[in-house]
């Protein structure tokens, strides 16, 4: 029996194309069906079609199995295509090409029509019968139904597109027959063969004609088509009407009818306060207008306002003195500067696996530099940390991370890495720091694109980098992230917005000492108008705040105090404020970081 195979390119072969092979008493019959010469680095030349050669068994130089392939070399005097690496063995004659093309066209047209009809039918039906999220669910199920039809149609199309029964049995059957004529192949085959080869598969059954699916008489055809048309009309009529259940509920209780969908959806957290304020400001139409309150019956302020007024009245006052300037507000986010290459923790999940902690991490890398980095190489070390008070760490695994590059300016990449442990650290070659003026930082246009990143920690990093470079779009990015605020991101965004105020705080210095620490800061007015009625808040923290771990728990505030700033600061001017912060706290925690923030009194208190 003739066996079809495909000569594939390799370093050892010099032919590529489709061939037919048959073992005869005179030799090996090779029929070329579009075979061309092959050489590494060059495209195949002219193809040979219909050429038949008989290779005597004594002129087969090599025949060796290589996995699921067969390498065959014959005497080069018989044919220029004398070295072939054969794969894709099949047996059986394929159906006629014209018939296969016609059948595949019908299958593809039917698949497209079925996807459209079934997808729309499912989507509209689900949207009508569902009352909560019906549109989204209908689209999802409609796409799923269309996808199922597509997969089934493509599987059927792939079956028709095959030229024969492709199987391992076809290759083993040919190798077994060939080994009876080539002793070297027989020895190699006997050492690897543990069971007789399976019989060659039967050719695929022909696809039944579509005409067999229709009734044989004209009357039956008319009845079938009429029934299908009536069913389609009834279905369309049912889908076009309002669902009976929803209409009945609306008639019985009109007040409970669902309101029209808003044209624009806003975050609930952003709407709650404005809506409550507007409702409180509008009196009820049925209630008489309230009379003007007398001094004795004036309403008392709310507890929050009262507490704020009491704190403001009892706050200490500090007189501003001297002059200073701030090019950039101080922040713990960039207290030690920013490196050219920053790592950002995107996600962190801890679970128990085989009775030990298992840590899964999403780690991002951002190029803050104005030049491309040729490669990125990091090492993530995992540890098992014991609970307090020991806090001892035991190394478990090291996971190397490598990016071939280049990493363009303002570009971010990420890795998923996991291993045993509950703690980690990221190590790598020390990255040089950016110039404090930001002269060698990535262009702000590329940094602004980070605000559109998929992962929110990368967007936070982009807003932070814009604030560091003094770009006004940093406030826009921070406010945009604040609209969909997550609890663990609030400390990061708050500190970021502090740096975007018209009143900046910089040159914060803390004197060493015990529980009483002298703090000095420059309060600078970056606006075009004079500022007065200012206040400054100083905090002592149990640890510093890292920009590269925005989703980690924030530092604990161990001491905090607010001072009123006496005097006025003109536009583009600054003044120094000197205070003493008491850091003694009931828990006895020693402060490790300090931060100061100044603004209007109604904002700070």
Coordinates of C-alpha atoms in Angstrom, one line a residue:
X1 CA 0.0 0.0 0.0
X2 CA 1.2 3.5 -0.8
X3 CA 1.9 5.7 2.1
X4 CA 1.9 9.5 2.0
X5 CA 4.4 11.6 3.9
X6 CA 5.7 15.1 4.1
X7 CA 9.4 16.0 3.7
X8 CA 10.1 18.7 6.3
X9 CA 13.1 21.0 6.4
X10 CA 16.1 20.2 8.6
X11 CA 19.9 20.6 8.7
X12 CA 20.3 17.0 7.3
X13 CA 17.8 17.1 4.6
X14 CA 17.8 18.7 1.1
X15 CA 14.2 18.3 0.1
X16 CA 10.9 19.7 1.1
X17 CA 7.4 18.8 -0.1
X18 CA 4.9 15.9 -0.3
X19 CA 5.8 12.4 -1.4
X20 CA 4.3 8.9 -1.9
X21 CA 6.2 5.8 -0.8
X22 CA 5.7 2.2 -1.7
X23 CA 7.8 -0.9 -1.1
X24 CA 8.2 -3.1 -4.2
X25 CA 10.4 -6.1 -4.9
X26 CA 12.5 -4.0 -7.2
X27 CA 13.1 -1.2 -4.7
X28 CA 11.5 1.8 -3.0
X29 CA 9.1 3.7 -5.2
X30 CA 9.1 7.5 -4.5
X31 CA 6.5 9.7 -6.2
X32 CA 7.0 13.5 -5.9
X33 CA 3.9 15.7 -5.4
X34 CA 5.4 19.2 -5.3
X35 CA 9.0 18.6 -4.0
X36 CA 11.6 21.3 -4.0
X37 CA 15.3 21.6 -3.1
X38 CA 15.9 22.9 0.4
X39 CA 19.0 24.5 2.0
X40 CA 19.3 26.4 5.2
X41 CA 19.1 30.1 4.5
X42 CA 17.6 29.8 1.0
X43 CA 14.0 29.5 -0.2
X44 CA 12.9 26.3 -2.1
X45 CA 13.4 26.4 -5.8
X46 CA 11.2 25.0 -8.6
X47 CA 8.9 22.1 -7.5
X48 CA 8.8 18.7 -9.0
X49 CA 5.3 17.2 -9.7
X50 CA 4.6 13.6 -10.7
X51 CA 8.2 12.4 -10.9
X52 CA 8.6 8.7 -10.0
X53 CA 11.8 7.0 -9.2
X54 CA 12.5 3.5 -8.1
X55 CA 15.4 3.2 -5.6
X56 CA 17.1 -0.2 -5.6
X57 CA 17.4 -1.6 -2.1
X58 CA 21.2 -1.7 -2.4
X59 CA 21.3 2.1 -3.1
X60 CA 19.5 3.1 0.1
X61 CA 22.3 4.7 2.1
X62 CA 20.5 5.3 5.4
X63 CA 17.1 4.7 6.9
X64 CA 16.7 5.5 10.6
X65 CA 13.7 6.4 12.8
X66 CA 14.0 9.7 14.7
X67 CA 11.0 9.7 17.2
X68 CA 7.9 10.1 15.1
X69 CA 9.9 10.8 12.0
X70 CA 11.9 8.8 9.5
X71 CA 15.2 9.9 8.0
X72 CA 15.8 8.4 4.5
X73 CA 18.9 8.9 2.4
X74 CA 19.4 7.3 -1.1
X75 CA 22.1 7.4 -3.7
X76 CA 22.6 11.0 -4.9
X77 CA 23.0 9.8 -8.5
X78 CA 19.3 8.8 -8.7
X79 CA 17.8 12.1 -7.6
X80 CA 18.9 15.5 -6.4
X81 CA 16.4 15.2 -3.6
X82 CA 18.3 12.3 -1.9
X83 CA 18.0 13.2 1.8
X84 CA 14.5 13.4 3.2
X85 CA 13.2 13.8 6.8
X86 CA 9.7 12.4 6.6
X87 CA 6.8 13.2 8.9
X88 CA 3.0 13.3 8.8
X89 CA 2.5 9.8 7.5
X90 CA -1.0 9.0 6.2
X91 CA -2.7 6.2 4.3
X92 CA -5.7 6.1 2.1
X93 CA -6.6 8.2 -0.9
X94 CA -8.1 11.6 -0.1
X95 CA -11.5 12.6 -1.5
X96 CA -11.4 14.6 -4.8
X97 CA -10.2 18.2 -4.3
X98 CA -13.3 19.8 -6.0
X99 CA -15.7 17.8 -3.7
X100 CA -13.7 18.7 -0.6
X101 CA -13.7 22.4 -1.5
X102 CA -17.5 22.4 -2.1
X103 CA -18.2 20.6 1.2
X104 CA -15.9 22.9 3.2
X105 CA -17.5 26.0 1.7
X106 CA -20.9 24.7 2.7
X107 CA -19.7 24.0 6.2
X108 CA -18.1 27.4 6.6
X109 CA -21.3 29.2 5.3
X110 CA -23.4 27.1 7.7
X111 CA -21.1 27.9 10.6
X112 CA -21.3 31.6 10.0
X113 CA -25.0 31.6 9.7
X114 CA -25.4 29.4 12.8
X115 CA -23.2 31.7 14.8
X116 CA -25.2 34.7 13.9
X117 CA -28.6 33.2 14.3
X118 CA -27.9 31.3 17.5
X119 CA -25.9 34.1 19.1
X120 CA -28.6 36.7 18.5
X121 CA -31.4 34.3 19.6
X122 CA -29.7 33.4 22.8
X123 CA -28.7 37.0 23.6
X124 CA -32.2 38.5 23.0
X125 CA -33.9 35.7 24.8
X126 CA -31.8 36.0 27.9
X127 CA -32.1 39.8 27.9
X128 CA -35.9 39.5 27.8
X129 CA -36.4 36.9 30.5
X130 CA -33.7 38.2 32.9
X131 CA -34.4 41.3 35.1
X132 CA -31.0 41.8 36.7
X133 CA -28.0 42.3 34.4
X134 CA -29.9 40.8 31.5
X135 CA -28.1 42.7 28.8
X136 CA -24.6 41.7 30.0
X137 CA -25.6 38.1 30.6
X138 CA -27.4 37.9 27.3
X139 CA -24.3 39.1 25.4
X140 CA -22.1 36.7 27.3
X141 CA -24.2 33.7 26.7
X142 CA -24.8 34.7 23.1
X143 CA -21.1 34.9 22.5
X144 CA -20.6 31.6 24.2
X145 CA -23.3 30.0 22.0
X146 CA -21.7 31.5 18.9
X147 CA -18.3 30.2 20.0
X148 CA -19.6 26.7 20.5
X149 CA -21.0 26.7 16.9
X150 CA -17.7 28.0 15.7
X151 CA -15.7 25.3 17.4
X152 CA -18.0 22.6 16.1
X153 CA -17.9 24.0 12.6
X154 CA -14.1 24.3 12.5
X155 CA -13.7 20.8 13.8
X156 CA -15.8 19.5 11.0
X157 CA -14.0 21.7 8.5
X158 CA -10.6 20.4 9.8
X159 CA -11.8 16.8 9.3
X160 CA -12.8 17.5 5.7
X161 CA -9.5 19.3 5.1
X162 CA -7.3 16.3 6.0
X163 CA -6.0 14.4 3.0
X164 CA -6.0 11.0 4.7
X165 CA -6.0 9.1 8.0
X166 CA -3.1 10.6 9.9
X167 CA -1.9 8.3 12.7
X168 CA 1.1 6.7 14.3
X169 CA -0.1 3.4 12.9
X170 CA 0.5 4.6 9.4
X171 CA 4.2 5.4 10.2
X172 CA 4.7 2.1 12.1
X173 CA 3.2 0.1 9.3
X174 CA 5.5 1.7 6.7
X175 CA 8.6 1.3 8.9
X176 CA 7.8 -2.3 9.5
X177 CA 7.4 -3.0 5.8
X178 CA 10.5 -1.1 5.0
X179 CA 12.6 -2.9 7.6
X180 CA 12.0 -6.2 5.8
X181 CA 14.1 -4.8 2.9
X182 CA 16.6 -2.7 4.9
X183 CA 18.5 -4.7 7.6
X184 CA 19.9 -1.6 9.4
X185 CA 16.4 -0.2 9.9
X186 CA 15.1 -3.6 11.1
X187 CA 17.8 -3.7 13.8
X188 CA 16.9 -0.2 15.0
X189 CA 13.2 -1.0 14.9
X190 CA 13.5 -4.3 16.8
X191 CA 15.4 -2.7 19.7
X192 CA 12.7 -0.1 20.2
X193 CA 9.6 -2.1 19.3
X194 CA 7.8 -3.7 22.3
X195 CA 4.4 -4.5 20.7
X196 CA 3.3 -5.2 17.1
X197 CA 2.2 -2.1 15.3
X198 CA -1.5 -1.3 15.2
X199 CA -3.3 -1.9 11.9
X200 CA -3.5 1.0 9.6
X201 CA -6.6 3.1 10.3
X202 CA -9.6 2.9 8.0
X203 CA -10.2 5.9 5.7
X204 CA -12.6 8.4 7.1
X205 CA -16.3 7.8 6.3
X206 CA -17.6 10.1 3.6
X207 CA -19.8 13.0 4.8
X208 CA -23.5 12.3 4.1
X209 CA -25.0 14.5 1.4
X210 CA -27.0 17.4 2.6
X211 CA -29.8 16.3 0.3
X212 CA -30.4 13.3 2.4
X213 CA -31.5 15.5 5.3
X214 CA -34.5 16.9 3.3
X215 CA -37.8 15.1 2.7
X216 CA -38.1 13.2 -0.6
X217 CA -41.5 14.6 -1.6
X218 CA -42.6 18.1 -2.6
X219 CA -45.4 18.1 -0.1
X220 CA -43.1 17.1 2.8
X221 CA -40.7 19.8 1.8
X222 CA -43.4 22.5 1.8
X223 CA -44.7 21.3 5.2
X224 CA -41.2 21.4 6.7
X225 CA -40.4 24.9 5.4
X226 CA -43.8 26.2 6.5
X227 CA -43.4 24.9 10.0
X228 CA -39.9 26.4 10.3
X229 CA -41.2 29.8 9.0
X230 CA -44.1 29.8 11.5
X231 CA -41.8 28.9 14.4
X232 CA -39.5 31.7 13.5
X233 CA -42.4 34.2 13.3
X234 CA -43.8 33.1 16.7
X235 CA -40.3 33.4 18.3
X236 CA -39.7 36.9 16.9
X237 CA -43.2 38.0 18.1
X238 CA -42.5 36.7 21.6
X239 CA -39.1 38.4 21.8
X240 CA -40.5 41.7 20.6
X241 CA -43.1 41.9 23.4
X242 CA -42.5 43.0 27.0
X243 CA -42.1 40.0 29.3
X244 CA -45.4 39.2 30.9
X245 CA -44.0 38.9 34.4
X246 CA -42.3 42.3 34.3
X247 CA -45.3 44.1 32.8
X248 CA -47.6 42.5 35.4
X249 CA -45.4 43.6 38.3
X250 CA -45.2 47.1 36.9
X251 CA -49.0 47.3 36.6
X252 CA -49.6 46.1 40.1
X253 CA -47.0 48.3 41.8
X254 CA -46.0 51.2 39.5
X255 CA -43.7 52.7 42.2
X256 CA -41.6 49.5 42.1
X257 CA -41.0 49.7 38.4
X258 CA -37.2 49.9 37.7
X259 CA -36.0 53.4 36.8
X260 CA -34.4 54.0 33.4
X261 CA -30.8 53.1 33.1
X262 CA -28.5 56.1 33.5
X263 CA -26.5 57.2 30.5
X264 CA -23.3 57.3 32.5
X265 CA -22.3 55.2 35.4
X266 CA -20.2 56.7 38.1
X267 CA -18.6 55.0 41.1
X268 CA -21.0 54.7 44.1
X269 CA -18.5 56.0 46.5
X270 CA -18.1 59.2 44.5
X271 CA -21.8 59.8 44.3
X272 CA -22.9 59.2 47.9
X273 CA -21.8 62.4 49.5
X274 CA -23.0 64.8 46.8
X275 CA -26.4 63.1 46.5
X276 CA -26.9 63.2 50.3
X277 CA -25.9 66.9 50.4
X278 CA -28.4 67.8 47.7
X279 CA -31.2 65.9 49.3
X280 CA -30.6 67.6 52.6
X281 CA -30.6 71.0 51.0
X282 CA -33.9 70.6 49.3
X283 CA -36.9 70.8 51.7
X284 CA -39.9 68.5 51.3
X285 CA -42.7 70.1 49.2
X286 CA -45.4 69.2 51.8
X287 CA -43.5 70.8 54.7
X288 CA -43.9 74.5 55.4
X289 CA -40.8 76.6 55.0
X290 CA -38.8 76.8 58.3
X291 CA -38.9 80.0 60.2
X292 CA -35.7 82.0 60.7
X293 CA -34.1 80.5 63.9
X294 CA -33.6 82.7 66.8
X295 CA -30.2 82.9 68.5
X296 CA -31.5 80.7 71.3
X297 CA -32.8 78.1 68.9
X298 CA -30.0 78.1 66.4
X299 CA -29.1 74.5 65.4
X300 CA -25.9 73.1 66.9
X301 CA -23.1 72.1 64.5
X302 CA -22.6 68.5 63.6
X303 CA -20.3 66.4 65.8
X304 CA -17.6 66.3 63.1
X305 CA -17.7 70.1 62.6
X306 CA -17.8 70.6 66.4
X307 CA -14.8 68.4 66.9
X308 CA -12.9 70.2 64.1
X309 CA -13.8 73.6 65.5
X310 CA -12.6 72.4 69.0
X311 CA -9.4 71.1 67.7
X312 CA -8.8 74.2 65.7
X313 CA -9.5 76.4 68.7
X314 CA -7.1 74.4 71.0
X315 CA -4.3 74.1 68.4
X316 CA -1.0 75.7 69.2
X317 CA 0.2 78.6 67.0
X318 CA 3.6 78.8 65.3
X319 CA 5.1 82.0 63.9
X320 CA 6.7 81.6 60.5
X321 CA 10.1 83.1 60.0
X322 CA 12.8 83.5 57.4
X323 CA 12.6 82.7 53.8
X324 CA 12.9 79.5 51.7
X325 CA 11.8 77.9 48.5
X326 CA 10.6 74.4 47.4
X327 CA 11.2 73.1 43.9
X328 CA 9.4 69.9 44.8
X329 CA 7.3 68.9 47.9
X330 CA 9.0 66.4 50.2
X331 CA 7.4 62.9 50.4
X332 CA 8.3 59.6 51.8
X333 CA 7.5 58.2 48.3
X334 CA 10.7 59.7 47.0
X335 CA 12.6 60.5 50.2
X336 CA 15.7 58.7 49.0
X337 CA 15.3 59.6 45.3
X338 CA 14.1 57.3 42.5
X339 CA 16.2 54.7 40.7
X340 CA 16.3 54.4 36.9
X341 CA 14.7 50.9 37.2
X342 CA 11.9 50.5 39.7
X343 CA 10.2 47.3 40.9
X344 CA 6.6 47.4 41.9
X345 CA 4.6 44.8 43.8
X346 CA 1.3 44.3 41.8
X347 CA -0.3 41.4 43.7
X348 CA 0.5 39.2 46.6
X349 CA -1.4 36.0 47.6
X350 CA -0.5 33.7 50.4
X351 CA -2.1 30.2 50.7
X352 CA -1.3 26.9 52.5
X353 CA 0.1 24.2 50.2
X354 CA 1.1 20.8 51.5
X355 CA 1.1 22.1 55.1
X356 CA 3.4 24.9 54.4
X357 CA 2.9 28.6 53.3
X358 CA 3.0 29.2 49.6
X359 CA 3.4 32.7 48.2
X360 CA 2.3 33.9 44.7
X361 CA 3.5 37.3 43.5
X362 CA 2.9 39.6 40.5
X363 CA 6.0 41.8 40.2
X364 CA 6.3 44.7 37.8
X365 CA 9.3 46.6 36.5
X366 CA 9.2 50.2 35.2
X367 CA 12.0 52.0 33.3
X368 CA 12.1 55.5 34.8
X369 CA 15.1 56.5 32.7
X370 CA 15.2 58.4 29.4
X371 CA 17.2 55.6 27.7
X372 CA 16.3 52.0 26.9
X373 CA 17.7 49.2 29.1
X374 CA 19.3 46.4 27.2
X375 CA 18.1 43.7 29.6
X376 CA 16.5 43.2 33.0
X377 CA 17.8 40.6 35.5
X378 CA 16.4 40.1 39.0
X379 CA 16.3 37.5 41.7
X380 CA 13.3 36.9 43.9
X381 CA 14.3 35.2 47.2
X382 CA 11.5 33.5 49.2
X383 CA 11.6 33.0 53.0
X384 CA 9.6 31.4 55.7
X385 CA 9.3 34.0 58.5
X386 CA 8.4 32.9 62.0
X387 CA 5.8 34.9 63.9
X388 CA 6.9 37.6 66.4
X389 CA 8.8 38.0 68.6
X390 CA 11.5 36.0 66.8
X391 CA 10.7 37.0 63.2
X392 CA 13.5 34.7 62.1
X393 CA 13.6 34.1 58.3
X394 CA 14.6 30.9 56.7
X395 CA 15.4 30.9 52.9
X396 CA 13.4 28.5 50.9
X397 CA 13.7 29.1 47.1
X398 CA 15.3 31.6 44.7
X399 CA 13.5 32.5 41.5
X400 CA 15.5 34.3 38.8
X401 CA 13.7 36.7 36.5
X402 CA 15.1 37.8 33.1
X403 CA 13.9 40.0 30.3
X404 CA 16.0 40.0 27.2
X405 CA 15.1 43.6 26.4
X406 CA 15.2 46.3 25.4
X407 CA 13.0 48.0 27.9
X408 CA 12.0 51.3 26.4
X409 CA 11.7 54.5 28.6
X410 CA 8.4 54.6 30.5
X411 CA 7.7 51.0 29.6
X412 CA 6.6 48.4 32.2
X413 CA 6.7 44.6 32.2
X414 CA 5.6 42.1 34.8
X415 CA 6.3 38.5 36.0
X416 CA 4.3 35.9 37.9
X417 CA 6.5 34.0 40.3
X418 CA 5.6 31.7 43.2
X419 CA 7.3 29.4 45.7
X420 CA 7.2 28.1 49.2
X421 CA 7.3 30.8 51.9
X422 CA 5.4 33.8 53.3
X423 CA 8.0 36.5 52.8
X424 CA 10.2 37.7 49.9
X425 CA 12.7 40.2 48.7
X426 CA 13.7 41.3 45.2
X427 CA 17.5 41.5 44.6
X428 CA 19.4 42.6 41.5
X429 CA 22.2 44.8 40.4
X430 CA 22.1 48.2 42.1
X431 CA 20.3 50.6 39.7
X432 CA 21.7 54.1 39.5
X433 CA 19.5 56.9 40.8
X434 CA 17.8 59.5 38.6
X435 CA 19.1 63.0 38.7
X436 CA 17.4 64.9 41.6
X437 CA 16.2 67.5 39.0
X438 CA 14.6 64.8 36.8
X439 CA 16.7 65.8 33.8
X440 CA 17.4 62.2 32.8
X441 CA 14.0 60.8 33.6
X442 CA 11.7 59.3 31.0
X443 CA 9.7 61.8 28.9
X444 CA 6.5 62.9 30.7
X445 CA 4.5 61.9 27.6
X446 CA 5.6 58.2 28.0
X447 CA 5.2 58.4 31.8
X448 CA 1.6 59.6 31.3
X449 CA 0.8 56.5 29.3
X450 CA 1.4 54.5 32.5
X451 CA -1.8 55.9 33.8
X452 CA -3.6 53.7 31.3
X453 CA -1.9 50.5 32.4
X454 CA -4.0 47.5 33.3
X455 CA -2.7 47.0 36.8
X456 CA -3.5 49.8 39.3
X457 CA -0.1 49.7 41.1
X458 CA 1.6 50.5 37.8
X459 CA -0.9 53.4 37.4
X460 CA 0.0 54.6 40.9
X461 CA 3.7 54.5 40.0
X462 CA 3.0 56.6 36.9
X463 CA 1.1 59.2 38.9
X464 CA 3.9 59.3 41.5
X465 CA 6.6 59.7 38.8
X466 CA 4.6 62.6 37.2
X467 CA 4.4 64.2 40.6
X468 CA 8.2 63.8 41.1
X469 CA 8.8 65.4 37.7
X470 CA 6.4 68.3 38.5
X471 CA 3.9 67.5 35.8
X472 CA 0.4 68.9 36.7
X473 CA -1.2 65.8 35.2
X474 CA -0.1 63.9 38.3
X475 CA -3.1 65.3 40.2
X476 CA -5.4 64.2 37.4
X477 CA -4.0 60.7 37.6
X478 CA -4.3 60.5 41.4
X479 CA -7.9 61.8 41.4
X480 CA -8.8 59.4 38.7
X481 CA -7.5 56.5 40.8
X482 CA -9.2 57.9 43.8
X483 CA -12.6 57.6 42.1
X484 CA -12.3 53.8 42.3
X485 CA -10.4 53.9 45.6
X486 CA -9.3 50.7 47.2
X487 CA -8.7 50.6 50.9
X488 CA -5.1 49.4 50.7
X489 CA -4.3 52.2 48.2
X490 CA -5.7 55.1 50.3
X491 CA -2.4 55.9 52.2
X492 CA -0.5 56.0 48.9
X493 CA -3.0 58.3 47.1
X494 CA -3.4 60.6 50.1
X495 CA 0.4 61.2 50.2
X496 CA 0.5 61.7 46.5
X497 CA -2.2 64.4 46.6
X498 CA -0.4 66.2 49.5
X499 CA 2.4 66.9 47.1
X500 CA 0.0 68.4 44.5
X501 CA -1.4 71.1 46.8
X502 CA -0.7 74.8 46.1
X503 CA 1.0 74.9 49.5
X504 CA 4.1 72.7 49.5
X505 CA 6.2 71.4 52.4
X506 CA 9.8 70.6 51.9
X507 CA 13.2 70.6 53.6
X508 CA 11.8 68.6 56.5
X509 CA 14.5 68.0 59.1
X510 CA 14.1 66.2 62.4
X511 CA 16.6 66.7 65.2
X512 CA 17.8 63.6 67.0
X513 CA 16.8 63.1 70.6
X514 CA 14.4 61.3 72.9
X515 CA 10.6 61.6 73.0
X516 CA 10.7 65.3 72.2
X517 CA 11.9 65.8 68.6
X518 CA 12.5 69.2 67.0
X519 CA 11.0 69.4 63.5
X520 CA 11.7 72.1 60.9
X521 CA 10.1 72.5 57.5
X522 CA 9.8 75.0 54.7
X523 CA 6.2 76.0 53.8
X524 CA 6.1 77.3 50.3
X525 CA 3.2 79.0 48.4
X526 CA 3.3 77.8 44.8
X527 CA 0.1 79.7 43.8
X528 CA -0.4 83.2 42.4
X529 CA -2.3 84.5 45.4
X530 CA -1.2 85.1 49.0
X531 CA -2.1 82.3 51.5
X532 CA -3.1 82.7 55.2
X533 CA -4.9 80.7 57.8
X534 CA -2.6 77.8 57.2
X535 CA -1.8 74.8 59.4
X536 CA 0.9 72.1 59.4
X537 CA 0.5 68.5 60.5
X538 CA 3.6 66.4 61.5
X539 CA 3.5 62.6 61.9
X540 CA 5.9 60.1 63.4
X541 CA 5.7 56.6 61.8
X542 CA 6.9 53.2 62.9
X543 CA 8.5 52.7 59.5
X544 CA 9.0 54.5 56.2
X545 CA 6.5 54.4 53.4
X546 CA 7.8 52.6 50.2
X547 CA 6.5 53.5 46.8
X548 CA 7.3 50.0 45.4
X549 CA 4.8 48.2 47.6
X550 CA 1.6 50.2 47.3
X551 CA -0.6 47.2 48.3
X552 CA 1.3 46.4 51.5
X553 CA 0.0 47.6 54.9
X554 CA 0.9 51.2 55.5
X555 CA 3.1 52.4 58.4
X556 CA 1.6 52.9 61.8
X557 CA 1.2 56.5 63.0
X558 CA 2.8 56.6 66.5
X559 CA 2.5 60.3 67.1
X560 CA 0.7 63.2 65.3
X561 CA 0.1 66.9 66.0
X562 CA -1.2 69.9 64.2
X563 CA -0.1 73.5 64.5
X564 CA -1.7 76.7 63.2
X565 CA 0.7 78.9 61.2
X566 CA 0.5 82.5 62.0
X567 CA 1.1 85.1 59.3
X568 CA 0.7 85.3 55.5
X569 CA 2.8 83.7 52.7
X570 CA 3.0 85.7 49.5
X571 CA 2.8 84.1 46.0
X572 CA 6.0 82.3 45.1
X573 CA 7.4 82.7 48.6
X574 CA 8.2 80.4 51.5
X575 CA 8.8 80.6 55.2
X576 CA 10.2 78.3 57.9
X577 CA 8.2 76.6 60.6
X578 CA 9.9 75.1 63.7
X579 CA 7.9 72.9 66.1
X580 CA 8.5 70.3 68.8
X581 CA 6.7 66.9 68.3
X582 CA 6.2 64.6 71.3
X583 CA 6.7 61.0 70.1
X584 CA 5.9 59.2 73.3
X585 CA 3.1 56.8 72.8
X586 CA 1.3 54.1 75.0
X587 CA 2.9 51.2 73.1
X588 CA 6.4 52.6 73.4
X589 CA 7.1 52.3 69.7
X590 CA 10.2 54.3 68.6
X591 CA 9.6 56.4 65.5
X592 CA 11.6 55.6 62.4
X593 CA 10.2 58.1 59.9
X594 CA 8.7 61.6 59.9
X595 CA 6.5 63.5 57.4
X596 CA 5.0 67.0 57.4
X597 CA 2.1 68.4 55.4
X598 CA 0.8 72.0 55.3
X599 CA -2.4 73.4 53.8
X600 CA -5.4 75.5 54.7
X601 CA -6.6 74.9 58.2
X602 CA -10.0 73.5 57.1
X603 CA -8.1 70.9 55.0
X604 CA -5.5 69.9 57.6
X605 CA -7.8 69.6 60.6

